[in-house]
mmCIF file of C-alpha atoms in Angstrom:
data_model
loop_
_atom_site.group_PDB
_atom_site.id
_atom_site.type_symbol
_atom_site.label_atom_id
_atom_site.label_comp_id
_atom_site.label_asym_id
_atom_site.label_seq_id
_atom_site.Cartn_x
_atom_site.Cartn_y
_atom_site.Cartn_z
ATOM 1 C CA MET A 22 109.647 105.490 120.913
ATOM 2 C CA SER A 23 108.606 107.826 118.289
ATOM 3 C CA ASP A 24 108.297 106.746 114.701
ATOM 4 C CA ARG A 25 108.609 110.189 113.427
ATOM 5 C CA PRO A 26 111.561 110.387 110.875
ATOM 6 C CA VAL A 27 112.821 113.601 112.364
ATOM 7 C CA ARG A 28 112.647 114.686 115.959
ATOM 8 C CA LYS A 29 113.983 118.204 116.562
ATOM 9 C CA PHE A 30 116.352 119.054 119.332
ATOM 10 C CA ALA A 31 114.419 121.221 121.770
ATOM 11 C CA ARG A 32 116.724 124.478 121.808
ATOM 12 C CA HIS A 33 114.176 126.338 124.064
ATOM 13 C CA ALA A 34 115.236 123.671 127.019
ATOM 14 C CA ASP A 35 119.012 124.212 126.619
ATOM 15 C CA GLY A 36 120.241 125.782 129.772
ATOM 16 C CA ALA A 37 119.478 124.965 133.416
ATOM 17 C CA HIS A 38 117.234 121.956 132.309
ATOM 18 C CA GLY A 39 119.724 120.435 130.040
ATOM 19 C CA PHE A 40 119.547 119.160 126.507
ATOM 20 C CA ARG A 41 116.099 117.924 125.449
ATOM 21 C CA TRP A 42 114.609 116.516 122.264
ATOM 22 C CA GLU A 43 110.867 116.353 121.092
ATOM 23 C CA GLY A 44 108.960 113.128 121.769
ATOM 24 C CA VAL A 45 112.031 111.775 124.044
ATOM 25 C CA ASP A 46 111.199 111.242 127.466
ATOM 26 C CA LEU A 47 113.397 112.373 130.386
ATOM 27 C CA LEU A 48 114.387 109.803 133.107
ATOM 28 C CA ALA A 49 115.556 111.968 136.014
ATOM 29 C CA TYR A 50 116.996 110.129 139.007
ATOM 30 C CA LYS A 51 116.593 111.890 142.290
ATOM 31 C CA PRO A 52 119.302 112.686 144.479
ATOM 32 C CA ASP A 53 119.246 109.867 147.415
ATOM 33 C CA PRO A 54 122.140 108.944 149.582
ATOM 34 C CA GLY A 55 121.003 105.495 149.268
ATOM 35 C CA VAL A 56 121.874 105.191 145.389
ATOM 36 C CA PRO A 57 125.374 105.664 143.882
ATOM 37 C CA PHE A 58 124.545 108.527 141.455
ATOM 38 C CA ARG A 59 124.019 111.973 141.569
ATOM 39 C CA ASP A 60 122.093 114.557 139.538
ATOM 40 C CA VAL A 61 122.069 112.342 136.286
ATOM 41 C CA THR A 62 119.289 112.372 133.435
ATOM 42 C CA ARG A 63 118.741 109.911 130.814
ATOM 43 C CA GLN A 64 117.199 110.128 127.407
ATOM 44 C CA THR A 65 116.905 107.121 125.024
ATOM 45 C CA LEU A 66 117.258 108.721 121.593
ATOM 46 C CA PHE A 67 117.336 105.605 119.442
ATOM 47 C CA ARG A 68 115.847 102.203 120.490
ATOM 48 C CA ARG A 69 114.158 99.954 117.870
ATOM 49 C CA ASP A 70 113.477 96.244 117.327
ATOM 50 C CA ASP A 71 115.511 96.663 113.888
ATOM 51 C CA LEU A 72 118.704 98.099 115.238
ATOM 52 C CA ALA A 73 121.469 96.179 117.045
ATOM 53 C CA GLY A 74 122.634 99.071 118.893
ATOM 54 C CA GLU A 75 120.897 101.713 121.155
ATOM 55 C CA LEU A 76 121.771 105.360 121.597
ATOM 56 C CA ARG A 77 121.144 107.099 125.079
ATOM 57 C CA TYR A 78 122.150 110.800 126.008
ATOM 58 C CA PHE A 79 122.952 111.125 129.605
ATOM 59 C CA GLU A 80 123.279 114.403 131.389
ATOM 60 C CA VAL A 81 125.325 114.851 134.564
ATOM 61 C CA ALA A 82 124.523 118.296 136.404
ATOM 62 C CA PRO A 83 127.515 120.296 137.755
ATOM 63 C CA GLY A 84 129.082 118.308 140.622
ATOM 64 C CA GLY A 85 127.259 115.159 139.822
ATOM 65 C CA HIS A 86 128.075 111.636 138.940
ATOM 66 C CA SER A 87 127.161 108.684 137.356
ATOM 67 C CA THR A 88 127.088 104.939 139.073
ATOM 68 C CA LEU A 89 130.449 103.363 139.488
ATOM 69 C CA GLU A 90 129.687 100.275 137.811
ATOM 70 C CA ARG A 91 131.218 97.677 135.411
ATOM 71 C CA HIS A 92 129.516 94.943 132.993
ATOM 72 C CA ARG A 93 130.207 92.576 130.208
ATOM 73 C CA HIS A 94 128.816 94.980 127.450
ATOM 74 C CA VAL A 95 130.892 97.997 125.892
ATOM 75 C CA HIS A 96 130.056 101.593 126.094
ATOM 76 C CA ALA A 97 131.004 103.898 123.240
ATOM 77 C CA VAL A 98 130.842 107.682 124.297
ATOM 78 C CA LEU A 99 131.113 110.978 122.737
ATOM 79 C CA VAL A 100 130.641 114.141 124.856
ATOM 80 C CA LEU A 101 127.904 116.122 123.511
ATOM 81 C CA ARG A 102 128.050 119.119 126.136
ATOM 82 C CA GLY A 103 130.154 120.593 128.769
ATOM 83 C CA ARG A 104 133.111 119.252 130.712
ATOM 84 C CA GLY A 105 134.378 116.699 133.348
ATOM 85 C CA ARG A 106 136.399 113.437 133.846
ATOM 86 C CA CYS A 107 135.884 109.969 133.639
ATOM 87 C CA LEU A 108 137.407 106.952 135.262
ATOM 88 C CA VAL A 109 138.140 103.908 133.086
ATOM 89 C CA GLY A 110 139.725 101.225 134.953
ATOM 90 C CA ASP A 111 142.224 102.743 137.194
ATOM 91 C CA VAL A 112 142.901 105.955 135.057
ATOM 92 C CA VAL A 113 141.253 109.369 135.119
ATOM 93 C CA HIS A 114 140.666 111.183 131.967
ATOM 94 C CA ALA A 115 139.627 115.080 131.440
ATOM 95 C CA LEU A 116 136.540 115.356 129.067
ATOM 96 C CA ALA A 117 135.746 118.297 126.816
ATOM 97 C CA GLU A 118 133.083 118.366 124.208
ATOM 98 C CA HIS A 119 133.277 115.831 121.302
ATOM 99 C CA ASP A 120 135.691 113.782 123.033
ATOM 100 C CA LEU A 121 135.365 110.008 122.647
ATOM 101 C CA VAL A 122 135.468 107.300 125.231
ATOM 102 C CA THR A 123 135.648 103.519 124.913
ATOM 103 C CA VAL A 124 134.750 101.487 128.200
ATOM 104 C CA PRO A 125 135.664 97.818 127.475
ATOM 105 C CA ALA A 126 134.075 94.868 128.954
ATOM 106 C CA HIS A 127 134.334 94.207 132.558
ATOM 107 C CA THR A 128 136.012 97.691 133.235
ATOM 108 C CA TRP A 129 134.957 99.837 136.408
ATOM 109 C CA HIS A 130 133.885 103.357 135.098
ATOM 110 C CA GLN A 131 132.442 106.639 136.319
ATOM 111 C CA PHE A 132 131.573 109.699 134.699
ATOM 112 C CA ARG A 133 131.763 113.147 136.668
ATOM 113 C CA ALA A 134 130.870 116.492 135.609
ATOM 114 C CA ALA A 135 133.065 119.557 136.314
ATOM 115 C CA ASP A 136 131.641 121.725 139.530
ATOM 116 C CA ASP A 137 130.960 124.678 136.981
ATOM 117 C CA ALA A 138 129.648 122.824 134.183
ATOM 118 C CA PRO A 139 127.321 119.942 133.086
ATOM 119 C CA LEU A 140 128.797 116.796 131.493
ATOM 120 C CA GLY A 141 126.384 115.730 128.679
ATOM 121 C CA PHE A 142 127.071 112.578 126.598
ATOM 122 C CA LEU A 143 125.874 109.923 124.022
ATOM 123 C CA CYS A 144 126.302 106.413 125.158
ATOM 124 C CA MET A 145 125.988 103.566 122.299
ATOM 125 C CA VAL A 146 125.370 100.043 123.793
ATOM 126 C CA ASP A 147 124.128 96.907 122.484
ATOM 127 C CA ALA A 148 120.368 96.713 122.530
ATOM 128 C CA VAL A 149 120.768 93.144 124.285
ATOM 129 C CA ARG A 150 123.163 93.545 127.136
ATOM 130 C CA ASP A 151 123.855 92.366 130.656
ATOM 131 C CA LYS A 152 123.144 94.274 133.759
ATOM 132 C CA PRO A 153 125.659 96.643 135.461
ATOM 133 C CA GLU A 154 127.729 95.332 138.573
ATOM 134 C CA LEU A 155 128.381 97.556 141.562
ATOM 135 C CA PRO A 156 131.606 97.469 143.437
ATOM 136 C CA ASP A 157 131.891 95.365 146.808
ATOM 137 C CA ALA A 158 133.923 96.478 149.550
ATOM 138 C CA ALA A 159 136.996 94.303 148.313
ATOM 139 C CA ALA A 160 136.568 96.015 144.835
ATOM 140 C CA LEU A 161 136.291 99.548 146.242
ATOM 141 C CA ALA A 162 139.466 98.958 148.519
ATOM 142 C CA GLU A 163 141.341 97.880 145.271
ATOM 143 C CA LEU A 164 140.171 100.706 143.525
ATOM 144 C CA ARG A 165 140.966 103.223 146.095
ATOM 145 C CA ALA A 166 144.624 101.786 146.244
ATOM 146 C CA HIS A 167 145.066 104.002 143.477
ATOM 147 C CA PRO A 168 145.561 107.586 144.964
ATOM 148 C CA GLU A 169 144.335 109.229 141.738
ATOM 149 C CA THR A 170 141.257 106.917 141.435
ATOM 150 C CA ALA A 171 140.740 107.564 145.331
ATOM 151 C CA ALA A 172 140.645 111.244 144.781
ATOM 152 C CA PHE A 173 138.426 110.831 141.754
ATOM 153 C CA LEU A 174 136.046 108.726 143.647
ATOM 154 C CA ASP A 175 135.894 111.333 146.489
ATOM 155 C CA GLY A 176 135.185 114.239 144.096
ATOM 156 C CA SER A 177 138.180 115.790 145.778
ATOM 157 C CA THR A 178 140.276 116.533 142.217
ATOM 158 C CA LYS A 179 138.485 118.958 139.778
ATOM 159 C CA ASP A 180 139.012 120.048 136.282
ATOM 160 C CA MET B 8 140.573 101.300 115.370
ATOM 161 C CA SER B 9 142.157 102.462 118.443
ATOM 162 C CA ASP B 10 142.252 100.923 121.443
ATOM 163 C CA ARG B 11 142.702 104.042 123.729
ATOM 164 C CA PRO B 12 140.235 104.546 126.213
ATOM 165 C CA VAL B 13 139.941 108.368 125.328
ATOM 166 C CA ARG B 14 140.499 109.867 121.945
ATOM 167 C CA LYS B 15 140.160 113.569 122.188
ATOM 168 C CA PHE B 16 138.127 115.752 119.531
ATOM 169 C CA ALA B 17 140.666 117.797 117.396
ATOM 170 C CA ARG B 18 139.726 121.281 118.269
ATOM 171 C CA HIS B 19 142.257 122.734 116.008
ATOM 172 C CA ALA B 20 140.906 121.129 112.878
ATOM 173 C CA ASP B 21 137.538 122.629 113.526
ATOM 174 C CA GLY B 22 136.710 125.319 110.766
ATOM 175 C CA ALA B 23 137.444 124.549 107.290
ATOM 176 C CA HIS B 24 138.755 121.181 107.356
ATOM 177 C CA GLY B 25 135.676 120.105 109.600
ATOM 178 C CA PHE B 26 135.464 118.247 112.785
ATOM 179 C CA ARG B 27 138.332 115.544 113.510
ATOM 180 C CA TRP B 28 139.208 113.219 116.266
ATOM 181 C CA GLU B 29 142.720 111.843 117.168
ATOM 182 C CA GLY B 30 143.433 108.433 116.040
ATOM 183 C CA VAL B 31 140.408 108.310 113.656
ATOM 184 C CA ASP B 32 141.050 108.259 109.940
ATOM 185 C CA LEU B 33 139.370 110.296 107.590
ATOM 186 C CA LEU B 34 137.960 109.089 104.573
ATOM 187 C CA ALA B 35 137.527 111.864 102.006
ATOM 188 C CA TYR B 36 135.393 111.297 98.797
ATOM 189 C CA LYS B 37 136.765 113.364 95.876
ATOM 190 C CA PRO B 38 134.381 115.377 93.698
ATOM 191 C CA ASP B 39 133.868 113.059 90.524
ATOM 192 C CA PRO B 40 130.670 113.761 88.263
ATOM 193 C CA GLY B 41 130.729 109.660 87.942
ATOM 194 C CA VAL B 42 129.730 109.193 91.466
ATOM 195 C CA PRO B 43 126.458 110.311 93.045
ATOM 196 C CA PHE B 44 127.618 112.173 96.241
ATOM 197 C CA ARG B 45 129.521 115.309 96.450
ATOM 198 C CA ASP B 46 131.872 116.720 99.054
ATOM 199 C CA VAL B 47 131.468 114.235 101.871
ATOM 200 C CA THR B 48 133.726 112.968 104.448
ATOM 201 C CA ARG B 49 133.482 110.080 106.619
ATOM 202 C CA GLN B 50 135.022 108.980 109.887
ATOM 203 C CA THR B 51 134.421 105.581 111.975
ATOM 204 C CA LEU B 52 134.276 106.609 115.530
ATOM 205 C CA PHE B 53 133.447 103.205 116.908
ATOM 206 C CA ARG B 54 133.768 99.777 115.445
ATOM 207 C CA ARG B 55 134.653 96.848 117.408
ATOM 208 C CA ASP B 56 134.075 93.328 117.307
ATOM 209 C CA ASP B 57 132.307 93.221 120.733
ATOM 210 C CA LEU B 58 129.884 96.098 119.643
ATOM 211 C CA ALA B 59 126.606 95.386 117.752
ATOM 212 C CA GLY B 60 126.302 98.953 116.581
ATOM 213 C CA GLU B 61 128.697 101.033 114.464
ATOM 214 C CA LEU B 62 129.021 104.915 115.037
ATOM 215 C CA ARG B 63 130.466 107.118 111.964
ATOM 216 C CA TYR B 64 130.425 110.812 111.587
ATOM 217 C CA PHE B 65 129.787 112.058 108.168
ATOM 218 C CA GLU B 66 130.481 115.652 106.973
ATOM 219 C CA VAL B 67 129.085 117.140 104.040
ATOM 220 C CA ALA B 68 130.613 120.442 102.781
ATOM 221 C CA PRO B 69 128.352 123.553 102.102
ATOM 222 C CA GLY B 70 126.508 122.746 99.103
ATOM 223 C CA GLY B 71 127.239 119.104 99.084
ATOM 224 C CA HIS B 72 125.335 116.105 99.417
ATOM 225 C CA SER B 73 125.301 112.322 100.101
ATOM 226 C CA THR B 74 124.391 109.585 97.978
ATOM 227 C CA LEU B 75 120.626 108.833 97.306
ATOM 228 C CA GLU B 76 120.099 105.340 98.411
ATOM 229 C CA ARG B 77 118.376 102.725 100.305
ATOM 230 C CA HIS B 78 118.818 99.637 102.036
ATOM 231 C CA ARG B 79 117.225 97.227 104.649
ATOM 232 C CA HIS B 80 119.481 98.488 107.680
ATOM 233 C CA VAL B 81 118.299 101.473 109.529
ATOM 234 C CA HIS B 82 119.969 104.952 110.000
ATOM 235 C CA ALA B 83 119.931 106.366 113.377
ATOM 236 C CA VAL B 84 121.057 110.119 112.905
ATOM 237 C CA LEU B 85 122.219 113.031 115.213
ATOM 238 C CA VAL B 86 123.410 116.265 113.552
ATOM 239 C CA LEU B 87 126.531 117.174 115.230
ATOM 240 C CA ARG B 88 127.441 120.205 113.203
ATOM 241 C CA GLY B 89 125.817 123.011 110.853
ATOM 242 C CA ARG B 90 122.482 122.755 108.814
ATOM 243 C CA GLY B 91 121.062 121.187 105.709
ATOM 244 C CA ARG B 92 118.111 119.131 104.570
ATOM 245 C CA CYS B 93 117.306 115.461 104.400
ATOM 246 C CA LEU B 94 115.144 113.414 102.177
ATOM 247 C CA VAL B 95 113.182 110.693 103.956
ATOM 248 C CA GLY B 96 110.977 108.567 101.707
ATOM 249 C CA ASP B 97 109.177 111.537 99.714
ATOM 250 C CA VAL B 98 109.238 113.972 102.505
ATOM 251 C CA VAL B 99 112.091 116.536 102.972
ATOM 252 C CA HIS B 100 113.084 117.803 106.361
ATOM 253 C CA ALA B 101 115.116 120.927 107.547
ATOM 254 C CA LEU B 102 117.911 119.893 109.903
ATOM 255 C CA ALA B 103 119.712 121.865 112.594
ATOM 256 C CA GLU B 104 122.267 120.990 115.120
ATOM 257 C CA HIS B 105 121.339 118.113 117.372
ATOM 258 C CA ASP B 106 118.189 117.173 115.396
ATOM 259 C CA LEU B 107 117.659 113.321 115.336
ATOM 260 C CA VAL B 108 116.663 111.353 112.095
ATOM 261 C CA THR B 109 115.414 107.893 111.487
ATOM 262 C CA VAL B 110 115.725 106.329 108.220
ATOM 263 C CA PRO B 111 113.534 103.240 108.243
ATOM 264 C CA ALA B 112 114.305 99.953 106.354
ATOM 265 C CA HIS B 113 114.075 100.251 102.571
ATOM 266 C CA THR B 114 113.415 104.124 102.568
ATOM 267 C CA TRP B 115 115.017 106.178 99.879
ATOM 268 C CA HIS B 116 117.076 108.882 101.764
ATOM 269 C CA GLN B 117 119.789 111.647 101.054
ATOM 270 C CA PHE B 118 121.392 114.391 103.223
ATOM 271 C CA ARG B 119 122.362 118.088 101.646
ATOM 272 C CA ALA B 120 124.211 120.544 103.261
ATOM 273 C CA ALA B 121 123.043 124.282 103.362
ATOM 274 C CA ASP B 122 124.828 126.331 100.714
ATOM 275 C CA ASP B 123 126.380 128.618 103.447
ATOM 276 C CA ALA B 124 126.956 125.755 106.260
ATOM 277 C CA PRO B 125 128.531 122.132 106.428
ATOM 278 C CA LEU B 126 126.165 119.447 107.707
ATOM 279 C CA GLY B 127 128.059 117.031 110.130
ATOM 280 C CA PHE B 128 126.034 114.132 111.661
ATOM 281 C CA LEU B 129 126.755 110.980 113.758
ATOM 282 C CA CYS B 130 125.058 107.842 111.991
ATOM 283 C CA MET B 131 124.567 104.567 113.971
ATOM 284 C CA VAL B 132 123.939 101.494 112.260
ATOM 285 C CA ASP B 133 124.184 97.658 112.609
ATOM 286 C CA ALA B 134 127.893 96.591 112.434
ATOM 287 C CA VAL B 135 126.427 93.695 110.177
ATOM 288 C CA ARG B 136 124.387 95.324 107.453
ATOM 289 C CA ASP B 137 123.506 94.918 103.682
ATOM 290 C CA LYS B 138 124.778 97.335 100.942
ATOM 291 C CA PRO B 139 123.188 100.257 99.698
ATOM 292 C CA GLU B 140 120.960 100.012 96.722
ATOM 293 C CA LEU B 141 121.224 103.170 94.237
ATOM 294 C CA PRO B 142 117.876 104.220 92.473
ATOM 295 C CA ASP B 143 117.368 103.104 88.725
ATOM 296 C CA ALA B 144 115.759 105.256 86.231
ATOM 297 C CA ALA B 145 112.205 104.072 87.261
ATOM 298 C CA ALA B 146 112.699 104.536 90.831
ATOM 299 C CA LEU B 147 114.321 108.007 90.191
ATOM 300 C CA ALA B 148 111.199 108.920 87.970
ATOM 301 C CA GLU B 149 108.783 107.877 90.913
ATOM 302 C CA LEU B 150 110.641 109.893 93.411
ATOM 303 C CA ARG B 151 110.792 112.996 91.155
ATOM 304 C CA ALA B 152 106.934 112.651 90.616
ATOM 305 C CA HIS B 153 106.680 114.483 93.769
ATOM 306 C CA PRO B 154 107.633 118.311 93.103
ATOM 307 C CA GLU B 155 109.196 118.654 96.628
ATOM 308 C CA THR B 156 111.524 115.686 96.172
ATOM 309 C CA ALA B 157 112.450 116.901 92.473
ATOM 310 C CA ALA B 158 113.442 120.198 93.781
ATOM 311 C CA PHE B 159 115.336 118.627 96.683
ATOM 312 C CA LEU B 160 117.384 116.256 94.625
ATOM 313 C CA ASP B 161 118.232 119.177 91.886
ATOM 314 C CA GLY B 162 119.290 121.089 94.912
ATOM 315 C CA SER B 163 117.248 124.048 93.805
ATOM 316 C CA THR B 164 115.250 124.567 97.082
ATOM 317 C CA LYS B 165 117.414 125.939 99.934
ATOM 318 C CA ASP B 166 117.149 126.448 103.711
#
């Protein structure tokens, strides 16, 4: 993590390759049928030994989605770019620029970009936190019992 | 603090009255020659007992500025709106949308909006933190020994 007081937003990279910042590494997940996310990049904007929180930027490409998961730690999310939807528990919410999302502890959640727009969001978490849990077959069946959730997970409802 | 999973950005309020969010209170500081800030509003976007960090949104009106202060806790800042400058230690930095600022521990800092644009920024801090210290006459004199800092504090250099 850079010690420079100011790191500039990389305006030139805004577009096809998403939001970028000087001195911030891009972690790009490659599309892979074996892993439960698609077309998501992650950049850690702030992580320091003397900060209790951590701020990351995730960008989901059009049509992509984050991992369906849950954990004890809380997500505090602000949409920075684009449009999409999120599942929090068993409710689907439409998301637009600057909307706020709270994912409470132990709550299933997933973020999906619109088909025609990326979904870029800031996510504040505790620096010290537990690892995500993925749904097993029983948990997935329970989630899918809600028609709206099932349609969301299949990507068959769109904004 | 609302327990709703999603709080919408209040698009209609974007403009003269600044960025707002549903269910988020606005703390507006009134202009007052006796206090060392001018035309700044604060909104706490995320503060929960089960989050180690806290995320606030500050908006400085055109020509306004935040308090000149320092403290042990760190500021992790992302510019969400507008333009301006910041002093970090004895260096002045120009700021534009989405730029990142780290204010290390015990470092004098101030944010100033441009004369013709607001400066709105997210600021992540530890939920548990010390109170800010204001400069006494000796500290101010030391800061003003740097011509660039003196000009910044006087608002006599502009973007």
